CSV table of C-alpha atoms in Angstrom, one decimal:
chain,number,residue,atom,x,y,z
O,15,UNK,CA,-48.3,6.8,-17.2
O,16,UNK,CA,-44.8,6.7,-18.0
O,17,UNK,CA,-43.6,8.3,-20.7
O,18,UNK,CA,-40.1,6.9,-21.3
O,19,UNK,CA,-38.1,8.3,-24.4
O,20,UNK,CA,-35.4,7.4,-26.7
O,21,UNK,CA,-33.8,10.0,-28.5
O,22,UNK,CA,-37.5,11.4,-30.0
O,23,UNK,CA,-38.6,8.0,-29.9
O,24,UNK,CA,-41.2,6.2,-27.5
O,25,UNK,CA,-41.3,3.2,-25.5
O,26,UNK,CA,-44.8,1.5,-26.2
O,27,UNK,CA,-46.5,-2.1,-26.3
O,28,UNK,CA,-46.2,-2.7,-29.6
O,29,UNK,CA,-49.7,-3.9,-30.5
O,30,UNK,CA,-51.6,-1.3,-28.9
O,31,UNK,CA,-49.4,2.0,-28.0
O,32,UNK,CA,-49.8,1.2,-23.8
O,33,UNK,CA,-47.6,2.9,-22.3
O,34,UNK,CA,-44.9,1.3,-19.9
O,35,UNK,CA,-45.4,0.4,-16.1
O,36,UNK,CA,-43.1,1.1,-13.1
O,37,UNK,CA,-41.8,-2.4,-13.3
O,38,UNK,CA,-41.0,-2.2,-17.1
O,39,UNK,CA,-39.5,1.0,-16.3
O,40,UNK,CA,-37.2,-0.3,-13.2
O,41,UNK,CA,-35.6,-2.5,-15.7
O,42,UNK,CA,-34.9,0.1,-17.9
O,43,UNK,CA,-33.0,1.3,-15.0
O,44,UNK,CA,-35.4,3.4,-14.0
O,45,UNK,CA,-36.0,3.9,-10.6
O,46,UNK,CA,-38.8,6.3,-9.4
O,47,UNK,CA,-37.0,9.0,-8.4
O,48,UNK,CA,-35.5,9.2,-12.4
O,49,UNK,CA,-38.8,9.8,-13.4
O,50,UNK,CA,-39.7,13.8,-14.0
O,51,UNK,CA,-43.2,14.6,-12.8
O,52,UNK,CA,-44.9,16.2,-16.2
O,53,UNK,CA,-47.5,18.3,-14.6
O,54,UNK,CA,-46.9,20.5,-10.9
O,55,UNK,CA,-49.9,19.4,-9.7
O,56,UNK,CA,-48.1,16.0,-7.0
O,57,UNK,CA,-51.3,13.8,-7.8
O,58,UNK,CA,-51.1,13.9,-11.4
O,59,UNK,CA,-49.5,10.3,-12.6
O,60,UNK,CA,-47.5,11.2,-15.5
O,61,UNK,CA,-43.7,10.9,-15.5
O,62,UNK,CA,-41.2,11.1,-17.8
O,63,UNK,CA,-37.8,10.1,-18.5
O,64,UNK,CA,-34.9,9.9,-21.2
O,65,UNK,CA,-32.6,6.5,-21.7
O,66,UNK,CA,-29.6,6.2,-23.6
O,67,UNK,CA,-29.5,5.6,-27.0
O,68,UNK,CA,-28.4,1.7,-26.9
O,69,UNK,CA,-31.2,0.8,-24.6
O,70,UNK,CA,-33.2,-1.7,-26.2
O,71,UNK,CA,-36.8,-2.2,-26.0
O,72,UNK,CA,-38.2,-5.0,-23.5
O,73,UNK,CA,-39.8,-7.7,-25.2
O,74,UNK,CA,-43.5,-6.9,-26.3
O,75,UNK,CA,-42.8,-3.2,-26.3
O,76,UNK,CA,-41.2,-1.4,-29.2
O,77,UNK,CA,-39.3,2.3,-29.4
O,78,UNK,CA,-41.9,4.2,-32.0
O,79,UNK,CA,-41.3,8.0,-33.4
O,80,UNK,CA,-43.3,10.4,-31.8
O,81,UNK,CA,-44.2,11.7,-35.2
O,82,UNK,CA,-45.5,8.1,-36.2
O,83,UNK,CA,-48.0,8.0,-33.3
O,84,UNK,CA,-49.9,9.9,-34.9
O,85,UNK,CA,-53.4,8.1,-35.3
O,86,UNK,CA,-52.5,5.2,-33.0
O,87,UNK,CA,-52.5,7.5,-29.7
O,88,UNK,CA,-55.8,9.8,-29.7
O,89,UNK,CA,-56.1,14.1,-29.3
O,90,UNK,CA,-55.3,14.0,-25.8
O,91,UNK,CA,-52.4,11.2,-25.5
O,92,UNK,CA,-50.5,12.5,-28.5
O,93,UNK,CA,-50.6,16.1,-26.5
O,94,UNK,CA,-49.6,13.9,-23.2
O,95,UNK,CA,-46.5,12.7,-24.9
O,96,UNK,CA,-46.0,16.0,-26.6
O,97,UNK,CA,-45.5,17.5,-23.0
O,98,UNK,CA,-43.8,14.7,-21.5
O,99,UNK,CA,-41.4,14.7,-24.5
O,100,UNK,CA,-40.3,18.7,-23.9
O,101,UNK,CA,-39.8,18.1,-20.4
O,102,UNK,CA,-37.7,14.7,-20.5
O,103,UNK,CA,-35.9,16.9,-22.8
O,104,UNK,CA,-35.4,19.8,-20.6
O,105,UNK,CA,-34.3,17.4,-17.7
O,106,UNK,CA,-31.8,15.7,-20.1
O,107,UNK,CA,-30.0,18.7,-21.5
O,108,UNK,CA,-29.7,20.6,-17.6
O,109,UNK,CA,-28.4,18.2,-15.8
O,110,UNK,CA,-25.6,20.8,-15.1
O,111,UNK,CA,-25.1,24.5,-14.6
O,112,UNK,CA,-24.5,25.6,-18.1
O,113,UNK,CA,-22.6,28.8,-16.4
O,114,UNK,CA,-20.5,26.7,-13.9
O,115,UNK,CA,-20.9,23.4,-14.7
O,116,UNK,CA,-22.1,22.6,-11.2
O,117,UNK,CA,-24.9,19.5,-10.7
O,118,UNK,CA,-28.3,21.3,-11.2
O,119,UNK,CA,-30.9,20.6,-8.4
O,120,UNK,CA,-35.1,21.0,-9.0
O,121,UNK,CA,-37.1,23.7,-7.7
O,122,UNK,CA,-39.9,22.7,-5.6
O,123,UNK,CA,-43.0,23.8,-7.2
O,124,UNK,CA,-41.8,25.4,-10.5
O,125,UNK,CA,-40.3,24.0,-13.9
O,126,UNK,CA,-37.1,25.1,-12.9
O,127,UNK,CA,-33.5,23.2,-12.6
O,128,UNK,CA,-31.0,26.0,-10.5
O,129,UNK,CA,-27.4,25.7,-9.8
O,130,UNK,CA,-26.7,25.9,-6.3
O,131,UNK,CA,-23.2,27.3,-6.7
O,132,UNK,CA,-24.3,30.5,-8.8
O,133,UNK,CA,-27.9,30.4,-8.9
O,134,UNK,CA,-28.0,30.3,-12.8
O,135,UNK,CA,-31.8,28.9,-13.4
O,136,UNK,CA,-32.9,26.8,-16.3
O,137,UNK,CA,-36.7,26.6,-17.7
O,138,UNK,CA,-37.6,24.2,-20.5
O,139,UNK,CA,-37.2,25.7,-23.4
O,140,UNK,CA,-39.9,27.1,-25.9
O,141,UNK,CA,-39.2,28.1,-29.2
O,142,UNK,CA,-41.7,30.5,-31.1
O,143,UNK,CA,-42.2,29.7,-35.0
O,144,UNK,CA,-44.5,31.7,-36.9
O,145,UNK,CA,-46.2,30.3,-40.2
O,146,UNK,CA,-47.9,31.8,-42.6
O,147,UNK,CA,-50.3,31.1,-45.6
O,148,UNK,CA,-50.0,34.1,-48.2
O,149,UNK,CA,-52.9,34.8,-50.4
O,150,UNK,CA,-52.9,36.1,-53.8
O,151,UNK,CA,-56.6,36.7,-55.1
O,152,UNK,CA,-58.1,33.5,-55.4
O,153,UNK,CA,-54.7,31.7,-54.6
O,154,UNK,CA,-52.6,30.9,-51.9
O,155,UNK,CA,-48.7,30.5,-51.8
O,156,UNK,CA,-47.3,26.5,-50.9
O,157,UNK,CA,-43.8,25.3,-50.7
O,158,UNK,CA,-41.9,22.6,-50.5
O,159,UNK,CA,-39.0,22.8,-48.1
O,160,UNK,CA,-35.2,22.0,-48.6
O,161,UNK,CA,-34.1,19.1,-46.6
O,162,UNK,CA,-37.7,17.3,-46.3
O,163,UNK,CA,-38.0,13.7,-48.7
O,164,UNK,CA,-41.8,14.2,-48.9
O,165,UNK,CA,-43.6,16.1,-51.7
O,166,UNK,CA,-45.3,17.8,-49.1
O,167,UNK,CA,-46.3,21.2,-49.9
O,168,UNK,CA,-47.2,23.8,-46.9
O,169,UNK,CA,-47.0,27.5,-45.5
O,170,UNK,CA,-43.7,29.7,-45.0
O,171,UNK,CA,-42.3,28.9,-41.7
O,172,UNK,CA,-39.6,30.1,-39.5
O,173,UNK,CA,-38.1,30.6,-36.1
O,174,UNK,CA,-38.7,34.3,-34.2
O,175,UNK,CA,-35.1,35.7,-34.1
O,176,UNK,CA,-34.0,37.7,-30.8
O,177,UNK,CA,-35.4,41.1,-30.7
O,178,UNK,CA,-38.3,40.3,-33.2
O,179,UNK,CA,-42.4,40.6,-32.6
O,180,UNK,CA,-44.0,37.9,-33.9
O,181,UNK,CA,-45.0,39.8,-37.3
O,182,UNK,CA,-41.7,41.2,-37.9
O,183,UNK,CA,-40.5,37.4,-38.5
O,184,UNK,CA,-43.6,37.0,-41.0
O,185,UNK,CA,-42.3,39.7,-42.7
O,186,UNK,CA,-38.6,38.8,-42.7
O,187,UNK,CA,-39.5,35.1,-43.4
O,188,UNK,CA,-41.3,35.8,-46.4
O,189,UNK,CA,-39.0,38.2,-48.0
O,190,UNK,CA,-36.3,35.8,-47.3
O,191,UNK,CA,-37.9,32.6,-48.4
O,192,UNK,CA,-39.7,33.7,-51.1
O,193,UNK,CA,-39.0,37.6,-52.1
O,194,UNK,CA,-42.3,38.9,-51.1
O,195,UNK,CA,-43.9,41.7,-49.9
O,196,UNK,CA,-46.9,40.9,-47.6
O,197,UNK,CA,-49.6,42.9,-45.2
O,198,UNK,CA,-53.1,42.5,-43.8
O,199,UNK,CA,-51.5,39.7,-40.8
O,200,UNK,CA,-54.4,37.8,-39.5
O,201,UNK,CA,-53.7,35.5,-36.7
O,202,UNK,CA,-55.2,32.2,-37.4
O,203,UNK,CA,-54.3,29.8,-34.5
O,204,UNK,CA,-51.2,28.5,-32.6
O,205,UNK,CA,-50.2,24.6,-31.7
O,206,UNK,CA,-47.2,23.1,-29.6
O,207,UNK,CA,-45.0,21.4,-31.9
O,208,UNK,CA,-42.7,19.4,-29.6
O,209,UNK,CA,-40.0,18.1,-32.7
O,210,UNK,CA,-38.2,19.0,-29.9
O,211,UNK,CA,-39.9,22.3,-28.4
O,212,UNK,CA,-41.5,24.7,-30.9
O,213,UNK,CA,-44.7,26.8,-30.5
O,214,UNK,CA,-46.0,27.0,-33.8
O,215,UNK,CA,-48.3,30.7,-34.3
O,216,UNK,CA,-49.7,30.6,-37.6
O,217,UNK,CA,-51.3,33.7,-39.5
O,218,UNK,CA,-52.8,34.6,-42.9
O,219,UNK,CA,-51.7,37.4,-44.6
O,220,UNK,CA,-52.2,39.3,-48.9
O,221,UNK,CA,-49.7,39.6,-51.0
O,222,UNK,CA,-48.5,43.2,-51.5
O,223,UNK,CA,-45.8,42.9,-54.3
O,224,UNK,CA,-42.5,40.8,-55.8
O,225,UNK,CA,-42.1,37.9,-57.8
O,226,UNK,CA,-41.2,34.4,-56.3
O,227,UNK,CA,-37.5,34.2,-55.6
O,228,UNK,CA,-37.0,31.0,-53.6
O,229,UNK,CA,-34.0,30.8,-51.0
O,230,UNK,CA,-32.5,27.6,-52.4
O,231,UNK,CA,-31.1,26.8,-49.1
O,232,UNK,CA,-34.5,26.7,-47.6
O,233,UNK,CA,-37.1,26.1,-50.0
O,234,UNK,CA,-37.2,23.9,-53.4
O,235,UNK,CA,-40.2,25.2,-55.1
O,236,UNK,CA,-42.9,27.8,-54.1
O,237,UNK,CA,-46.1,28.3,-56.5
O,238,UNK,CA,-49.5,29.9,-56.7
O,239,UNK,CA,-52.4,27.6,-56.3
O,240,UNK,CA,-55.8,28.6,-57.3
O,241,UNK,CA,-59.1,27.4,-58.3
O,242,UNK,CA,-58.6,24.7,-61.4
O,243,UNK,CA,-55.5,23.5,-60.3
O,244,UNK,CA,-54.7,20.1,-59.0
O,245,UNK,CA,-54.2,20.1,-55.8
O,246,UNK,CA,-51.0,19.1,-54.1
O,247,UNK,CA,-50.1,16.5,-51.3
O,248,UNK,CA,-50.4,19.2,-47.9
O,249,UNK,CA,-49.9,18.7,-44.9
O,250,UNK,CA,-52.1,16.5,-42.4
O,251,UNK,CA,-54.6,17.2,-40.4
O,252,UNK,CA,-52.9,16.4,-36.9
O,253,UNK,CA,-50.9,19.9,-37.5
O,254,UNK,CA,-51.8,23.2,-37.4
O,255,UNK,CA,-50.5,23.7,-41.1
O,256,UNK,CA,-52.9,21.6,-42.4
O,257,UNK,CA,-55.8,23.2,-40.7
O,258,UNK,CA,-54.5,26.9,-41.8
O,259,UNK,CA,-54.5,25.1,-45.6
O,260,UNK,CA,-57.7,24.0,-45.5
O,261,UNK,CA,-59.4,26.7,-43.9
O,262,UNK,CA,-58.2,28.7,-46.9
O,263,UNK,CA,-58.4,26.5,-49.6
O,264,UNK,CA,-59.3,27.7,-53.5
O,265,UNK,CA,-62.5,27.1,-54.5
O,266,UNK,CA,-62.7,23.8,-55.9
O,267,UNK,CA,-60.2,22.0,-53.6
O,268,UNK,CA,-61.5,19.4,-51.1
O,269,UNK,CA,-59.7,17.1,-49.0
């Protein structure tokens, strides 16, 4: 099972979403040693690699955006593709030591690329990010994020900064993005989100004080939605954002 990526696109058979075999990979200039194991188990068949941006898909195949394969691949297939993408991206971006520039070498038995000259080690990057749905009485706070063309409303989110706990990130991001103070944080769940390397950690929180004041470079609009309000377009069920919102919908909403 070979996962071949061109940037954030996965090579699949156009009609079925089937992954390429070893012969197709070889035709793309990918010998077996160029394919990274996706799991540490030496018997696991999954391998992953990146090709250059100018590589064209072979006849009958297409490079498809990973996000666009939701619904084409099942949940298990998407989870494997997401993991494979992160492994392939790690291998692509750490071919050379970030400290001295020496070609890095794969360490047996772990996901580690180590410099043979200075010993610097590089592991697959995972960037923790919080997501929070703020509740106020029977209403919930949803926002439209800047930089996105769609009209989707979703929960607030942001990356953890150095020295922060995830709870501190929740308080900071909510105040920065919408000017509100919150409390009573409750863990909801987590999801690997390989676009490119996030771990989304979702919470609910209760409104404490403040008036909505959006951070314009991050948020286009933020507002309370409660019972009787028309339901806006929200994140899909495949994302933890969609699950978080649907688990706390105001009375009368459905979807």
